[in-house]
C-alpha positions in Angstrom: 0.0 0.0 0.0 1.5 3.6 -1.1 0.4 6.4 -2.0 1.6 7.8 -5.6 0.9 11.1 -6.3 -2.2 13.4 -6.0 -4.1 16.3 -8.0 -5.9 19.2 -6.8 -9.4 19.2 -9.2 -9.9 23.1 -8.8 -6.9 23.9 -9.6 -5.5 20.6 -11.4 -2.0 20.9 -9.8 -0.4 17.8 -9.0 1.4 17.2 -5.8 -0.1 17.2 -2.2 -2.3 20.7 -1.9 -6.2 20.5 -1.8 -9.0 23.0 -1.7 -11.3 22.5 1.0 -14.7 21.6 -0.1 -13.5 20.6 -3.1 -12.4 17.0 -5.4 -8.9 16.1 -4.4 -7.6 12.8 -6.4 -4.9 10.4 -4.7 -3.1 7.8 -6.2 -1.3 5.3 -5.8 -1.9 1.1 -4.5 -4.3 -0.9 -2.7 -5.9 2.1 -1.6 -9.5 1.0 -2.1 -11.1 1.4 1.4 -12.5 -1.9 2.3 -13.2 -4.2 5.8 -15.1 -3.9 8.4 -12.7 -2.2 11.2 -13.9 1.1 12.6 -10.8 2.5 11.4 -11.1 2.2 7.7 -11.6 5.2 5.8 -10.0 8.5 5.1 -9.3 11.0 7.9 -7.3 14.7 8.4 -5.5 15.7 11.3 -4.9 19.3 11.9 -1.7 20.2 13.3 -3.5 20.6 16.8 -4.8 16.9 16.5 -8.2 17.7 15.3 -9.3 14.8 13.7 -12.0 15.5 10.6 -13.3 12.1 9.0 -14.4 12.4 4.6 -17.5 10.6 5.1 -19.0 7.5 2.9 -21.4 10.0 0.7 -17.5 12.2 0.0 -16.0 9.7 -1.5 -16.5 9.4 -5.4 -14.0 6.8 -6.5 -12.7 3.8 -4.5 -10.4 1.7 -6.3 -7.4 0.4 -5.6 -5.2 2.5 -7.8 -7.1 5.9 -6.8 -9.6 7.6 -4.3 -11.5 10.8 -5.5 -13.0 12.3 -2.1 -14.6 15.9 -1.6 -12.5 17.4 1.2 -14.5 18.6 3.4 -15.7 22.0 4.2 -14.5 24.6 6.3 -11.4 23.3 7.0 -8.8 25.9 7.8 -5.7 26.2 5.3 -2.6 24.4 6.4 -0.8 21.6 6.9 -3.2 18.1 7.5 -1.9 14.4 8.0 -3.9 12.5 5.5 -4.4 9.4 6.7 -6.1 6.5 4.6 -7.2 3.0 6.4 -8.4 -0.1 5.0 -7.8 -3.8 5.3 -7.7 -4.7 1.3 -4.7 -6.1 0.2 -5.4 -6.4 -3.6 -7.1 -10.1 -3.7 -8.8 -9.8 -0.6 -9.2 -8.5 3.3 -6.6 -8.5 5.8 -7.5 -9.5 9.3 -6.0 -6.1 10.7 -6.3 -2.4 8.7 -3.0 -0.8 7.5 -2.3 2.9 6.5 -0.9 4.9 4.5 -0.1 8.7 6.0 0.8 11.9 4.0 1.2 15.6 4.6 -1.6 17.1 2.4 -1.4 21.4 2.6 -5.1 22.8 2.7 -5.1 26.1 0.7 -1.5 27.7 0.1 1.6 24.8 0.4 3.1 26.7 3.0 6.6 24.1 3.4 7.1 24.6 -0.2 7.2 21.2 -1.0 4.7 18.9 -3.1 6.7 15.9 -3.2 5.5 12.6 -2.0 6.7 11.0 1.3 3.6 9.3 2.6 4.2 6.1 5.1 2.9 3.1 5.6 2.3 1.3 8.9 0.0 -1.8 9.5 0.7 -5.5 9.8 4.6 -4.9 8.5 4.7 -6.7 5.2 3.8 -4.2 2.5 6.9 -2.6 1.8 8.0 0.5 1.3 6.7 3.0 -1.9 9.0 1.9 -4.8 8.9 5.3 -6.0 11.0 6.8 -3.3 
């Protein structure tokens, strides 16, 4: 599981900044959320620990190469952990969820960097991104 890239729909820019309340586009593998643990789904923590959850009805595309999700409304600009959860591991469910974790920027980038860098972290045997 790794995350490969991402795209901003209101603006189209690639790279890991988002408008709030609008389509944001992640890519990547075995991201499709899927399992029954509470934990699976997408979720943004602030930098204070606020934790805001993209519900069901936000989430446009689920499949294991990309997510399309509304981000949600009224979220102040700046720096978010995006966090996706989910226990698919490409030919079925895993018994425990693993994640993926990436900074996403909410309005202006303000660390000047759109690079990747996501982690994973889970039941320890799905490597690291092969793309750096």
């Amino acid at each position: 599981m790794y995350v490969a890239g991402g795209e901003d729909a209101s603006t189209r820019a690639p790279g890991f900044t988002a408008t709030a309340g609008r389509p944001y586009t992640l890519t990547g593998a075995k991201l499709k959320l899927a399992g029954t643990d509470p934990s699976v789904g997408i979720t943004l923590t602030s930098q204070s620990g606020i934790v805001t959850h993209v519900t069901d009805e936000m989430i446009a595309v689920n499949t294991p190469a990309k997510l399309v999700f509304i981000i949600p409304s009224g979220l102040a600009d700046g720096a978010y952990e995006l966090k996706v959860t989910t226990q698919f591991n490409g030919s079925g469910l895993l018994k425990a969820p693993c994640s993926v974790t990436q900074t996403l920027y909410i309005g202006q980038n303000s660390g000047g960097s759109t690079d990747g860098g996501g982690s994973t972290a889970g039941d320890g045997d799905q490597g690291e991104n092969p793309l750096g």
